[in-house]
């Protein structure tokens, strides 16, 4: 089915769209994905570094991985896919973005209703006293091989303010993400391999609650089988095109 027919099928007056987003949306901004060919760093798999055990064993290695990502991020800009989600919200039919990404590009694109379920790379938090601080523009971001200590308690290490594998999600953020899904009658699933739980369970929940699910990816994923429509192609192209046609169809 072509995009025009899909748009005609999903367009209706009281659309409430939630977007469930993964690292594929930031690929065009230059950010590496997690499991694609760019998911490796210095022969380490991203998901082997994004764990409390890796940090405990070798905090310098883990911080150097985050510094490498931050150096790319400091040059990255939101791309047309991020901007399309901001327009969706501005037109009053986008109710929220549930992002697994930690890069902060949705906020820079101007989207307001975002829940960063896996945290935010630009902040670091103390492993003990819960002090937070931004580190993206600090000289620490440059100093490979160095460890940052908390400026509050002075004795403990800082860690990236993200959710690692085997760590539970922030309950308030998880509740907010579920609230978006419960209000949704059209779910966009954008640039995610759909393998990381509990976030990967959300499309099924939306479906069971009667929402239509439209997937935007460059390939099939485990989510494709429960999606009503899968739009194959780079989301930095397919998403703005789809959303533009949706606005036309709805006359907004
Ligand atoms: C949890 C933050 C409860 C860090 C991330 C055993 C023991 C313990 C837990 C588990 C276990 N087995 C399973 C689990 C659960 C585990 C999990 O799901 N593991 C998977 C891998 C099997 N989950 C957890 O641990 C979660 N917590 O369950 O708590 C608990 C606690 C203890 C014990 C039991 C249960 C926490 C998960 C959070 C991990 N943190 N990131 C950081 O970023 O540094 S996850 C990481 O994966 C990123 O957030 C990333 O966004 C996310 C999902 O990946 P994707 O975004 O989908 O990226 P990926 O590369 O995979 O795919 C990119 C996609 O884009 C592809 O489909 C590609 O085709 C597409 N694409 C590429 N280019 C484009 C495109 N699409 C469109 N256009 C393009 N241009």
Short mmCIF file of C-alpha atoms and ligand atoms in Angstrom, two decimals:
data_model
loop_
_atom_site.label_atom_id
_atom_site.label_comp_id
_atom_site.label_asym_id
_atom_site.label_seq_id
_atom_site.Cartn_x
_atom_site.Cartn_y
_atom_site.Cartn_z
CA UNK A 1 0.00 0.00 0.00
CA UNK A 2 1.47 3.40 -0.89
CA UNK A 3 1.95 6.26 1.55
CA UNK A 4 -1.02 8.25 0.19
CA UNK A 5 -3.42 5.35 0.85
CA UNK A 6 -1.96 4.79 4.34
CA UNK A 7 -2.38 8.49 5.13
CA UNK A 8 -6.01 8.37 3.98
CA UNK A 9 -6.57 5.31 6.20
CA UNK A 10 -5.12 6.87 9.38
CA UNK A 11 -6.28 10.49 9.00
CA UNK A 12 -9.21 11.33 11.27
CA UNK A 13 -10.43 14.29 13.31
CA UNK A 14 -9.32 13.37 16.86
CA UNK A 15 -5.85 12.01 16.10
CA UNK A 16 -3.64 11.57 19.18
CA UNK A 17 -0.22 10.49 17.98
CA UNK A 18 2.59 9.18 20.18
CA UNK A 19 6.00 8.54 18.64
CA UNK A 20 8.14 5.70 20.03
CA UNK A 21 11.69 6.47 18.90
CA UNK A 22 15.03 4.65 18.71
CA UNK A 23 18.57 5.47 17.61
CA UNK A 24 17.67 5.18 13.91
CA UNK A 25 16.09 8.66 14.03
CA UNK A 26 19.44 10.21 14.96
CA UNK A 27 21.48 8.29 12.38
CA UNK A 28 21.07 11.10 9.84
CA UNK A 29 22.33 13.53 12.51
CA UNK A 30 25.57 11.55 12.60
CA UNK A 31 24.88 9.60 15.81
CA UNK A 32 25.85 5.90 15.79
CA UNK A 33 23.03 3.39 16.28
CA UNK A 34 23.34 0.70 18.94
CA UNK A 35 23.20 -2.52 16.96
CA UNK A 36 23.94 -1.43 13.43
CA UNK A 37 27.39 -1.75 11.86
CA UNK A 38 28.24 1.54 13.62
CA UNK A 39 27.28 0.13 17.03
CA UNK A 40 30.84 -0.94 17.77
CA UNK A 41 33.42 1.26 19.47
CA UNK A 42 37.07 0.17 19.71
CA UNK A 43 35.92 -3.45 19.18
CA UNK A 44 33.44 -3.22 22.04
CA UNK A 45 29.71 -3.75 21.50
CA UNK A 46 27.67 -0.80 22.78
CA UNK A 47 25.45 -3.02 24.84
CA UNK A 48 28.48 -4.58 26.59
CA UNK A 49 29.60 -1.12 27.69
CA UNK A 50 26.14 0.18 28.72
CA UNK A 51 26.03 -1.86 31.95
CA UNK A 52 26.82 -1.18 35.63
CA UNK A 53 29.22 -4.12 35.56
CA UNK A 54 31.29 -2.61 32.74
CA UNK A 55 31.41 0.68 34.68
CA UNK A 56 32.41 -1.05 37.89
CA UNK A 57 35.11 -3.06 36.11
CA UNK A 58 36.54 -0.25 34.01
CA UNK A 59 34.96 3.19 34.56
CA UNK A 60 37.62 4.91 32.45
CA UNK A 61 36.77 2.73 29.42
CA UNK A 62 33.04 3.42 29.85
CA UNK A 63 33.60 7.16 30.27
CA UNK A 64 35.86 7.19 27.20
CA UNK A 65 33.02 5.56 25.23
CA UNK A 66 30.60 8.27 26.40
CA UNK A 67 33.19 10.94 25.59
CA UNK A 68 33.55 9.52 22.07
CA UNK A 69 29.75 9.73 21.63
CA UNK A 70 29.66 13.22 23.14
CA UNK A 71 32.29 14.46 20.69
CA UNK A 72 30.01 13.38 17.83
CA UNK A 73 26.92 14.76 19.58
CA UNK A 74 28.45 18.21 20.08
CA UNK A 75 28.56 18.53 16.28
CA UNK A 76 25.13 16.89 15.70
CA UNK A 77 21.95 18.77 14.83
CA UNK A 78 18.35 17.59 14.75
CA UNK A 79 17.39 16.29 11.29
CA UNK A 80 14.05 16.58 9.39
CA UNK A 81 12.65 13.57 11.26
CA UNK A 82 13.12 15.30 14.65
CA UNK A 83 11.64 18.50 13.19
CA UNK A 84 8.63 16.62 11.78
CA UNK A 85 7.78 15.41 15.30
CA UNK A 86 8.00 18.99 16.58
CA UNK A 87 5.52 20.07 13.86
CA UNK A 88 3.20 17.20 14.77
CA UNK A 89 3.09 18.55 18.34
CA UNK A 90 2.72 22.15 17.19
CA UNK A 91 -0.34 21.19 15.13
CA UNK A 92 -1.89 19.64 18.24
CA UNK A 93 -2.02 16.03 17.03
CA UNK A 94 1.31 14.85 18.47
CA UNK A 95 0.78 14.18 22.20
CA UNK A 96 4.20 12.83 23.11
CA UNK A 97 7.56 11.40 22.13
CA UNK A 98 8.82 8.34 24.02
CA UNK A 99 12.50 8.21 23.14
CA UNK A 100 15.09 5.55 23.94
CA UNK A 101 17.72 7.99 22.76
CA UNK A 102 19.85 9.87 25.25
CA UNK A 103 21.13 12.49 22.78
CA UNK A 104 18.69 15.32 23.60
CA UNK A 105 18.08 16.10 19.90
CA UNK A 106 14.26 16.11 20.25
CA UNK A 107 14.49 18.95 22.80
CA UNK A 108 16.87 20.91 20.58
CA UNK A 109 14.39 20.41 17.69
CA UNK A 110 11.76 22.14 19.87
CA UNK A 111 9.60 19.20 20.89
CA UNK A 112 8.14 19.78 24.38
CA UNK A 113 6.39 16.56 25.40
CA UNK A 114 9.29 14.13 25.54
CA UNK A 115 10.06 11.29 27.91
CA UNK A 116 13.67 10.11 27.76
CA UNK A 117 13.07 6.62 29.13
CA UNK A 118 16.75 5.65 28.93
CA UNK A 119 18.09 8.90 30.37
CA UNK A 120 20.22 11.73 28.98
CA UNK A 121 23.88 11.61 27.99
CA UNK A 122 24.52 15.36 28.57
CA UNK A 123 24.13 14.95 32.32
CA UNK A 124 26.24 13.03 34.83
CA UNK A 125 25.11 12.05 38.31
CA UNK A 126 26.98 11.11 41.45
CA UNK A 127 26.98 7.36 42.13
CA UNK A 128 26.18 8.15 45.73
CA UNK A 129 24.74 11.57 46.65
CA UNK A 130 22.44 11.97 43.63
CA UNK A 131 23.96 15.32 42.64
CA UNK A 132 23.51 16.03 38.89
CA UNK A 133 25.60 18.16 36.63
CA UNK A 134 25.93 18.75 32.90
CA UNK A 135 29.21 17.58 31.46
CA UNK A 136 28.75 18.10 27.70
CA UNK A 137 30.61 21.42 27.58
CA UNK A 138 33.07 20.68 30.37
CA UNK A 139 36.78 20.19 29.81
CA UNK A 140 36.15 16.71 31.22
CA UNK A 141 34.41 15.89 27.91
CA UNK A 142 37.84 16.36 26.27
CA UNK A 143 40.05 14.64 28.82
CA UNK A 144 40.22 11.04 27.61
CA UNK A 145 41.31 8.64 30.33
CA UNK A 146 40.19 10.88 33.20
CA UNK A 147 37.51 10.12 35.79
CA UNK A 148 35.09 12.82 37.01
CA UNK A 149 34.36 13.16 40.72
CA UNK A 150 31.24 14.69 42.22
CA UNK A 151 31.65 18.43 42.89
CA UNK A 152 29.13 18.13 45.74
CA UNK A 153 30.37 15.27 47.92
CA UNK A 154 33.90 15.45 46.43
CA UNK A 155 34.60 11.76 47.08
CA UNK A 156 32.40 9.76 44.72
CA UNK A 157 32.58 9.15 40.99
CA UNK A 158 30.15 10.68 38.54
CA UNK A 159 28.44 8.34 36.07
CA UNK A 160 26.46 9.15 32.90
CA UNK A 161 22.81 9.92 33.76
CA UNK A 162 21.45 7.08 31.61
CA UNK A 163 19.73 3.74 32.24
CA UNK A 164 22.11 0.87 31.62
CA UNK A 165 21.12 -2.71 30.85
CA UNK A 166 20.05 -4.53 34.03
CA UNK A 167 19.01 -1.19 35.57
CA UNK A 168 15.35 -0.34 36.03
CA UNK A 169 13.82 2.64 34.31
CA UNK A 170 12.85 5.72 36.32
CA UNK A 171 9.32 4.83 37.50
CA UNK A 172 7.94 8.35 36.88
CA UNK A 173 9.25 8.33 33.31
CA UNK A 174 7.92 4.82 32.70
CA UNK A 175 4.49 5.89 33.99
CA UNK A 176 4.57 8.98 31.74
CA UNK A 177 5.45 6.82 28.73
CA UNK A 178 2.57 4.45 29.52
CA UNK A 179 0.20 7.41 29.92
CA UNK A 180 1.10 8.62 26.43
CA UNK A 181 0.44 5.12 25.06
CA UNK A 182 -2.92 4.89 26.85
CA UNK A 183 -4.11 8.16 25.24
CA UNK A 184 -2.85 7.22 21.77
CA UNK A 185 -4.98 6.23 18.77
CA UNK A 186 -2.04 6.31 16.33
CA UNK A 187 1.46 5.11 17.34
CA UNK A 188 4.51 5.90 15.20
CA UNK A 189 7.40 3.49 15.86
CA UNK A 190 10.49 5.15 14.42
CA UNK A 191 14.04 3.86 13.95
CA UNK A 192 14.11 1.17 16.60
CA UNK A 193 15.11 -2.49 16.38
CA UNK A 194 12.40 -3.23 18.95
CA UNK A 195 14.58 -5.56 21.01
CA UNK A 196 15.11 -3.59 24.23
CA UNK A 197 12.56 -4.17 26.97
CA UNK A 198 10.43 -2.94 28.61
CA UNK A 199 10.12 -0.22 25.91
CA UNK A 200 9.76 -2.83 23.13
CA UNK A 201 6.51 -3.98 24.78
CA UNK A 202 4.79 -0.62 24.20
CA UNK A 203 3.67 -1.14 20.56
CA UNK A 204 1.82 -4.30 21.59
CA UNK A 205 0.16 -2.40 24.46
CA UNK A 206 -0.91 0.38 22.09
CA UNK A 207 -2.28 -2.18 19.64
CA UNK A 208 -4.23 -3.96 22.37
CA UNK A 209 -5.73 -0.61 23.35
CA UNK A 210 -6.99 -0.13 19.80
CA UNK A 211 -4.32 2.18 18.37
CA UNK A 212 -3.13 1.94 14.77
CA UNK A 213 0.64 1.26 14.62
CA UNK A 214 2.78 2.68 11.79
CA UNK A 215 6.46 1.69 11.73
CA UNK A 216 9.18 3.77 10.05
CA UNK A 217 12.41 1.81 9.56
CA UNK A 218 14.93 0.91 6.86
CA UNK A 219 14.24 -2.78 7.42
CA UNK A 220 11.76 -5.21 8.99
CA UNK A 221 11.93 -5.58 12.77
CA UNK A 222 10.08 -7.67 15.40
CA UNK A 223 7.65 -4.72 15.59
CA UNK A 224 6.75 -5.07 11.88
CA UNK A 225 4.59 -8.12 12.56
CA UNK A 226 2.27 -6.15 14.86
CA UNK A 227 2.33 -2.93 12.84
CA UNK A 228 -0.68 -2.05 10.70
CA UNK A 229 1.69 -0.41 8.22
CA UNK A 230 5.50 -0.54 7.83
CA UNK A 231 7.04 2.30 5.82
CA UNK A 232 10.47 1.12 4.71
CA UNK A 233 13.03 3.86 4.05
CA UNK A 234 15.22 6.38 5.88
CA UNK A 235 12.93 8.09 8.43
CA UNK A 236 14.61 11.45 7.85
CA UNK A 237 12.83 11.26 4.47
CA UNK A 238 9.78 9.03 5.03
CA UNK A 239 8.58 10.64 8.26
CA UNK A 240 8.48 14.30 7.10
CA UNK A 241 6.84 13.12 3.85
CA UNK A 242 4.19 11.11 5.73
CA UNK A 243 3.47 13.88 8.22
CA UNK A 244 3.26 16.50 5.46
CA UNK A 245 0.70 14.38 3.60
CA UNK A 246 -1.21 13.81 6.84
CA UNK A 247 -1.47 17.58 7.42
CA UNK A 248 -2.71 18.01 3.81
CA UNK A 249 -5.30 15.25 4.16
CA UNK A 250 -6.52 16.75 7.44
CA UNK A 251 -6.41 20.32 6.11
CA UNK A 252 -4.28 21.51 9.07
C1 LIG B 1 15.11 -3.48 32.67
C2 LIG B 1 20.96 3.91 27.48
C3 LIG B 1 14.13 -4.31 34.63
C4 LIG B 1 22.42 3.82 27.64
C5 LIG B 1 20.03 1.80 26.71
C6 LIG B 1 18.49 -10.18 31.63
C7 LIG B 1 18.76 -9.52 32.82
C8 LIG B 1 18.33 -8.22 33.05
C9 LIG B 1 17.58 -7.56 32.12
C10 LIG B 1 17.31 -8.24 30.96
C11 LIG B 1 17.73 -9.53 30.69
N1 LIG B 1 17.29 -9.91 29.46
C12 LIG B 1 16.60 -8.90 28.93
C13 LIG B 1 16.60 -7.89 29.83
C14 LIG B 1 16.00 -6.63 29.70
C15 LIG B 1 17.00 -5.69 29.03
C16 LIG B 1 16.88 -5.93 27.53
O1 LIG B 1 15.87 -5.60 26.97
N2 LIG B 1 17.89 -6.53 26.92
C17 LIG B 1 17.78 -6.83 25.50
C18 LIG B 1 19.00 -6.32 24.74
C19 LIG B 1 17.56 -8.31 25.35
N3 LIG B 1 16.52 -4.37 29.38
C20 LIG B 1 17.01 -3.75 30.45
O2 LIG B 1 17.93 -4.16 31.12
C21 LIG B 1 16.25 -2.50 30.80
N4 LIG B 1 15.91 -2.53 32.18
O3 LIG B 1 14.67 -4.39 32.02
O4 LIG B 1 14.85 -3.29 34.01
C22 LIG B 1 15.12 -5.34 35.06
C23 LIG B 1 16.20 -4.96 35.81
C24 LIG B 1 17.06 -5.93 36.26
C25 LIG B 1 16.84 -7.26 35.93
C26 LIG B 1 15.77 -7.62 35.12
C27 LIG B 1 14.91 -6.65 34.67
C28 LIG B 1 17.09 -1.28 30.57
C29 LIG B 1 17.35 -1.13 29.09
C30 LIG B 1 18.00 0.24 28.84
C31 LIG B 1 19.37 0.04 28.26
N5 LIG B 1 19.93 1.36 27.91
N6 LIG B 1 20.54 3.00 26.42
C32 LIG B 1 23.13 4.55 26.52
O5 LIG B 1 22.51 4.94 25.52
O6 LIG B 1 24.34 4.71 26.69
S1 LIG B 1 19.45 0.83 25.49
C33 LIG B 1 19.91 1.30 23.95
O7 LIG B 1 19.11 0.47 23.10
C34 LIG B 1 19.62 2.71 23.54
O8 LIG B 1 18.78 3.42 24.41
C35 LIG B 1 18.87 2.47 22.24
O9 LIG B 1 18.10 3.55 21.87
C36 LIG B 1 18.07 1.30 22.66
C37 LIG B 1 17.26 0.56 21.68
O10 LIG B 1 18.02 0.34 20.57
P1 LIG B 1 17.53 1.07 19.23
O11 LIG B 1 17.27 2.50 19.55
O12 LIG B 1 16.41 0.30 18.67
O13 LIG B 1 18.83 1.02 18.39
P2 LIG B 1 19.35 -0.19 17.46
O14 LIG B 1 20.73 0.16 17.04
O15 LIG B 1 19.07 -1.50 18.14
O16 LIG B 1 18.39 -0.12 16.19
C38 LIG B 1 18.40 1.01 15.34
C39 LIG B 1 17.22 0.83 14.42
O17 LIG B 1 17.14 1.96 13.56
C40 LIG B 1 17.35 -0.39 13.53
O18 LIG B 1 16.10 -1.05 13.46
C41 LIG B 1 17.70 0.21 12.15
O19 LIG B 1 17.18 -0.57 11.09
C42 LIG B 1 16.99 1.52 12.23
N7 LIG B 1 17.53 2.58 11.40
C43 LIG B 1 18.83 2.88 11.15
N8 LIG B 1 18.89 3.98 10.36
C44 LIG B 1 17.61 4.38 10.13
C45 LIG B 1 16.74 3.49 10.79
N9 LIG B 1 15.40 3.61 10.75
C46 LIG B 1 14.89 4.64 10.02
N10 LIG B 1 15.66 5.54 9.37
C47 LIG B 1 17.01 5.44 9.40
N11 LIG B 1 17.75 6.34 8.74
#
